[in-house]
Amino acid sequence: MAGLATVFGSGAMTNSLPEVENHDVIFVIGSNTTETHPIIGLKMKNAVRKGAELIIADPRRIDLVRFSHLWLQHRPGTDVALLNSIMHIIMKEDMTDTKFIESRTEGFESFKDSLEEYTPEYGERITGVPKQDIIKAAHFYGNAVRPGIYYTMGITQHTHGTENVYAIANLALMTGNLGRESTGVNPLRGQNNVQGATDMGCIPNFFPGYQPAAMPGIRAKFEKTWGVKLSDKKGLTATEMTGEAFERKLKALYIMGENPVLSDPDIQHTVKALQKLDFLVVQDIFLTETAALADVVLPAACFAEKDGTFTNTSRRVQRVRKAVQPPGEAREDSHIITELAKRFGYHMDYNLIEEVFQESKKLWPALAGITYKRIAKTGLQWPCPTQDHPGTPYLFKGGFPRGKAAFTVVAYRPSEELPDAEYPFLLSTGRQLFQYHTGSMTRRNEAINAVSPTAYIEIHPEDAAVLGIKDGERVCVTSRRGSINIQAWVTERPLSKTVFIPFHFREAAANMLTNKACDPIAKIPEFKVCAVRINRTVDSEENVNKG
Amino acid sequence: MVTFKIDGQKVTVRKLSTILDAARKLDIPIPTLCHHPALSPFGGCRLCIVEIKGSPKPVTSCTTFARDGMEVKTSSPQLENMRKMTLELLLSDHPTDCMVCERAGDCKLQELAYFYGIKENRFIGERRTYDKKDGNPFIARDMEKCILCGQCVRICDEIQGVGAIDFAYRGLKTKICPPFDKDLNCEFCGQCVAICPTGALTGKMWKQKGRQNFTKIDTICPYCGCGCNITLHVRRNEVMRVSSKPETLNEGWLCPKGRFGYQFISSPDRLTKPLIRTISKEYSASDTWNIPPYPPLAKGGRRGGSDIFREVSWDEAFDYIAERLRDIREKSGPDAIAGLASARCTNEENYLFQKFMRAVIGTNNIDHCARY
Ligand code: SF4
Ligand code: SF4
Ligand code: SF4
Ligand code: FES
């Protein structure tokens, strides 16, 4: 979010789902799309069927590779070097869009100079991708008419995640591949309402609609609507909250529907941090690992038990409807929050949930044209400023919200924690098709558990042979932060010397191992790169998985 | 463009449109069993036959392109007779299971048999019997009810890009199965279940959970950011099944989580009462962490609610939270309090949550897990 917003003035996906099928070139980097966004994956496959060229840059042989024309298997954490060397070729061979660069961007000259050193030879040395393939990728993308770039956490979950995003933005800007149908830059959001939660101001320094909390005029507007004085202090990001809790600076935390114990890096650290809080409230539908640490646990309603809206990864606001009653005394989150506010003498009185939506769109004009009635059948994509506005399938037609889009000079720098003699393997973590996030929902499903019963570590056959590990055997994986016992899956999916663990499984939680080092701007932890050691002998249960 | 006549009505369609496409445009019904607009034409069931003036034999409308000046008839005693015969042949080795079949009432074959009034069958013959039961946890494959329309084979290959199933064997033995007749082991997207016109492919999870007596509610999938539109089939306050309509953003296609991952809603582990901790945190943390069975903690922690928590009323919970938070705010200021919102809650709830943190508590310490 942070990266794209800085460059373009908006951090959302620039295209819509139906447009995916009409690209002529699709460049997927750091996104295992068919497993994490299966329906977008389907649309990509359909685009390929219709003749689109598919380029994939991913250290793992993800399923989508079967459909690709070019697969760049770069070393994890070397995205900047890869992208810069692709751009080097585009620059050298004059595949840039001069008119676009002149009229709609700034900072081109210094950016241009910065690419000089990223020759394909240099790129090959850093990334491990053959030079010819780097050149081929440059030709595919550079000559495309309607190319789309897709990325997810494979790009952002690095200590240089924001730089990765800048590099992607540079690539689209220099070729003028923005602001047209089926042409753009598309960060895919992992969870159903990440887009909406961000839109609605659940980020520290922005009120709903990306309006900076630091701007007095904006604050005044919200103060007027909400009828209270608002703080002008900078807020903490999620990762900073854990850090401050650990140092006992943060005293209380109220968590609604999140499970940071499993989803945050370095579980031992997270658990200790949460234990140090004076007061922890967790509101959820299950007694998650995080809820087990709470002082108060509040039973909430799940998606099928409430009315409202979700906003999908392409900015589409869609209607959520109540189908069943919540169990026992579980209540909708909205009810819980307003009741709690009452105890503080603050009244949030709404008769209908739509009134909350109406209040939010009064404060954020991009939603002004959306009503529950209009989205009864199909959703609408913001910006949708008026009642007769059809919504906006793709962004930046005719201009960027911040005026001119900015090129950013980005230099490659290695990840925080790289393999060494003691911890010789590079570990990446991520998701898989059948499970979701920390598993609290999907793992309560017998059929899903039958096909995806437990955690595994993907190890390349060459490494397995050296270590003497057989497929299906249990191994012990250790990083500087912890240890887990886990089943080995010997497969050619990962690069040799790199391993992969999905993070959904509490019994062998990948985040026991991960590094909490963050990108300095976006504060996203480096889930994609840390160093581990693999031992054939499993550790006694005493020593692993201890929180 | 091509202009021609169907049943006397003039119609203009794009080049390379089939007669069936044109008829659908005019809302003229032609029965089909193997056609699907999203898939390549197959021409296998021969129910969609039509007569073209000047042609000696009827043709299948789903595979015949429209030509200028054509005159097409979609119904005649002869056509209807042929259709009826085709159906009788299809039904001649079909189990008469409608009474207990999952698809009854929503089965294309049953519906056609009804319209053509097929009560007695001239061709009743040898029944295909398949003993093989598929052990996969999601999809029941009853190949005796398969009419070999090939839609599942095509969707798996053409849309899903998996190719997990295909036609195998020959003649009367022909059937659709995974390679070597093994158990299905695929992406379990359930696209094939959604598209099957009969009871051959059905979801194991919704077996005997009801066929028609549902309330259907349109909503959005709770999992990934694609935002697929789903329909919940509800009976007795329980979600019994999930489906998706073809005219949606996701064209009716879903992934295994969206289609089959709804059991958690009515899980016995759901929290049903507010809980307040009764013992120190240090104890419970290490204790609750590493205990099998692995799928997450059951309601109330390890040994039932009484150990770590006690169940309280909402009033008690609210009062307690307000008291503690107020206390902390007084002693350490509002910025000693923070809130984590949820990417799985609605826009409205997230709006209220950040409003609560900013306006009621008085801090900008509010975030959610966009970063993970
Ligand atoms: S598949 Fe259709 S026709 Fe066959 S038994 Fe089931 S409902 Fe009846
Ligand atoms: S469930 Fe999906 S992947 Fe499996 S056979 Fe059916 S269509 Fe193919
Ligand atoms: S059905 Fe699958 S692809 Fe669609 S929103 Fe749900 S999780 Fe995402
Ligand atoms: S629908 Fe035309 S042959 Fe089956």
PDB file of C-alpha atoms in Angstrom, chain A residues 13 17 28-45 58 60 62-64 150-157 186-194 312-313 429-437 442 456 458 493 500-504 528, chain B residues 160 187 221-228 254-258 372:
ATOM      1  CA  MET A  13      -5.205  -2.540  -7.747  1.00  0.00           C
ATOM      2  CA  LEU A  17     -11.138  -8.796 -12.441  1.00  0.00           C
ATOM      3  CA  VAL A  28       3.259 -12.231 -12.266  1.00  0.00           C
ATOM      4  CA  ILE A  29       5.954 -11.551  -9.711  1.00  0.00           C
ATOM      5  CA  GLY A  30       5.839 -12.858  -6.161  1.00  0.00           C
ATOM      6  CA  SER A  31       2.288 -14.135  -6.364  1.00  0.00           C
ATOM      7  CA  ASN A  32       1.249 -17.768  -6.266  1.00  0.00           C
ATOM      8  CA  THR A  33      -1.989 -16.637  -7.850  1.00  0.00           C
ATOM      9  CA  THR A  34      -3.737 -19.951  -8.502  1.00  0.00           C
ATOM     10  CA  GLU A  35      -3.469 -20.887  -4.818  1.00  0.00           C
ATOM     11  CA  THR A  36      -3.888 -17.546  -3.085  1.00  0.00           C
ATOM     12  CA  HIS A  37      -6.327 -15.890  -5.523  1.00  0.00           C
ATOM     13  CA  PRO A  38      -7.776 -18.871  -7.363  1.00  0.00           C
ATOM     14  CA  ILE A  39     -10.384 -16.994  -9.373  1.00  0.00           C
ATOM     15  CA  ILE A  40      -7.920 -14.391 -10.589  1.00  0.00           C
ATOM     16  CA  GLY A  41      -5.740 -17.385 -11.415  1.00  0.00           C
ATOM     17  CA  LEU A  42      -8.573 -18.773 -13.569  1.00  0.00           C
ATOM     18  CA  LYS A  43      -8.821 -15.491 -15.404  1.00  0.00           C
ATOM     19  CA  MET A  44      -5.086 -15.511 -16.065  1.00  0.00           C
ATOM     20  CA  LYS A  45      -5.306 -19.021 -17.474  1.00  0.00           C
ATOM     21  CA  ASP A  58       9.039 -16.714  -8.671  1.00  0.00           C
ATOM     22  CA  ARG A  60       9.248 -21.591  -6.572  1.00  0.00           C
ATOM     23  CA  ILE A  62       4.265 -22.561  -8.601  1.00  0.00           C
ATOM     24  CA  ASP A  63       1.354 -24.152 -10.424  1.00  0.00           C
ATOM     25  CA  LEU A  64       0.949 -21.199 -12.771  1.00  0.00           C
ATOM     26  CA  TYR A 150       0.419  -8.784 -10.592  1.00  0.00           C
ATOM     27  CA  TYR A 151       2.089  -9.163  -7.234  1.00  0.00           C
ATOM     28  CA  THR A 152       1.320 -10.057  -3.634  1.00  0.00           C
ATOM     29  CA  MET A 153       3.243 -10.705  -0.473  1.00  0.00           C
ATOM     30  CA  GLY A 154       6.129 -12.232  -2.428  1.00  0.00           C
ATOM     31  CA  ILE A 155       7.003  -8.639  -3.224  1.00  0.00           C
ATOM     32  CA  THR A 156       6.019  -6.825  -0.058  1.00  0.00           C
ATOM     33  CA  GLN A 157       7.074  -9.208   2.723  1.00  0.00           C
ATOM     34  CA  ASN A 186      -2.194  -4.910  -9.494  1.00  0.00           C
ATOM     35  CA  PRO A 187      -1.319  -5.724  -5.913  1.00  0.00           C
ATOM     36  CA  LEU A 188      -3.604  -8.624  -4.947  1.00  0.00           C
ATOM     37  CA  ARG A 189      -4.989  -8.481  -1.422  1.00  0.00           C
ATOM     38  CA  GLY A 190      -4.733 -11.690   0.549  1.00  0.00           C
ATOM     39  CA  GLN A 191      -7.805 -11.560   2.725  1.00  0.00           C
ATOM     40  CA  ASN A 192     -11.353 -10.838   1.748  1.00  0.00           C
ATOM     41  CA  ASN A 193     -11.561  -7.361   3.218  1.00  0.00           C
ATOM     42  CA  VAL A 194      -8.012  -6.090   3.492  1.00  0.00           C
ATOM     43  CA  ASN A 312     -12.567  -6.990  -2.820  1.00  0.00           C
ATOM     44  CA  THR A 313      -9.027  -6.648  -4.049  1.00  0.00           C
ATOM     45  CA  THR A 429       6.696 -18.763   4.150  1.00  0.00           C
ATOM     46  CA  GLY A 430       3.297 -18.373   2.517  1.00  0.00           C
ATOM     47  CA  ARG A 431      -0.130 -19.816   1.880  1.00  0.00           C
ATOM     48  CA  GLN A 432      -1.516 -22.881   0.166  1.00  0.00           C
ATOM     49  CA  LEU A 433      -4.750 -23.564  -1.699  1.00  0.00           C
ATOM     50  CA  PHE A 434      -6.792 -25.471   0.855  1.00  0.00           C
ATOM     51  CA  GLN A 435      -6.027 -23.578   4.031  1.00  0.00           C
ATOM     52  CA  TYR A 436      -6.574 -19.992   4.946  1.00  0.00           C
ATOM     53  CA  HIS A 437      -4.471 -17.740   7.099  1.00  0.00           C
ATOM     54  CA  THR A 442     -10.506 -23.848   7.306  1.00  0.00           C
ATOM     55  CA  TYR A 456       5.107 -29.572   5.583  1.00  0.00           C
ATOM     56  CA  GLU A 458       9.180 -28.152   0.706  1.00  0.00           C
ATOM     57  CA  ARG A 493       9.034 -26.774  -6.411  1.00  0.00           C
ATOM     58  CA  PHE A 500       9.120 -23.236   1.931  1.00  0.00           C
ATOM     59  CA  ILE A 501       6.636 -23.694   4.810  1.00  0.00           C
ATOM     60  CA  PRO A 502       2.958 -22.664   4.746  1.00  0.00           C
ATOM     61  CA  PHE A 503       2.047 -20.729   7.873  1.00  0.00           C
ATOM     62  CA  HIS A 504      -1.464 -22.075   8.527  1.00  0.00           C
ATOM     63  CA  LYS A 528       9.866 -14.338   2.683  1.00  0.00           C
TER      64      LYS A 528
ATOM     65  CA  GLN B 160      -9.639 -24.961 -14.353  1.00  0.00           C
ATOM     66  CA  GLU B 187      -7.720 -29.087  -6.822  1.00  0.00           C
ATOM     67  CA  CYS B 221     -16.989 -15.396   0.262  1.00  0.00           C
ATOM     68  CA  PRO B 222     -15.199 -14.952   3.602  1.00  0.00           C
ATOM     69  CA  TYR B 223     -11.777 -16.036   2.391  1.00  0.00           C
ATOM     70  CA  CYS B 224      -9.469 -14.408  -0.140  1.00  0.00           C
ATOM     71  CA  GLY B 225      -9.514 -10.990  -1.760  1.00  0.00           C
ATOM     72  CA  CYS B 226     -11.114 -12.131  -5.033  1.00  0.00           C
ATOM     73  CA  GLY B 227     -14.465 -11.445  -3.419  1.00  0.00           C
ATOM     74  CA  CYS B 228     -16.381 -14.238  -5.100  1.00  0.00           C
ATOM     75  CA  LEU B 254     -15.178 -20.974  -6.863  1.00  0.00           C
ATOM     76  CA  CYS B 255     -12.159 -22.507  -5.173  1.00  0.00           C
ATOM     77  CA  PRO B 256     -12.263 -25.317  -2.580  1.00  0.00           C
ATOM     78  CA  LYS B 257     -12.291 -22.868   0.331  1.00  0.00           C
ATOM     79  CA  GLY B 258     -15.207 -20.898  -1.012  1.00  0.00           C
ATOM     80  CA  TYR B 372       0.533 -10.247   6.502  1.00  0.00           C
TER      81      TYR B 372
END
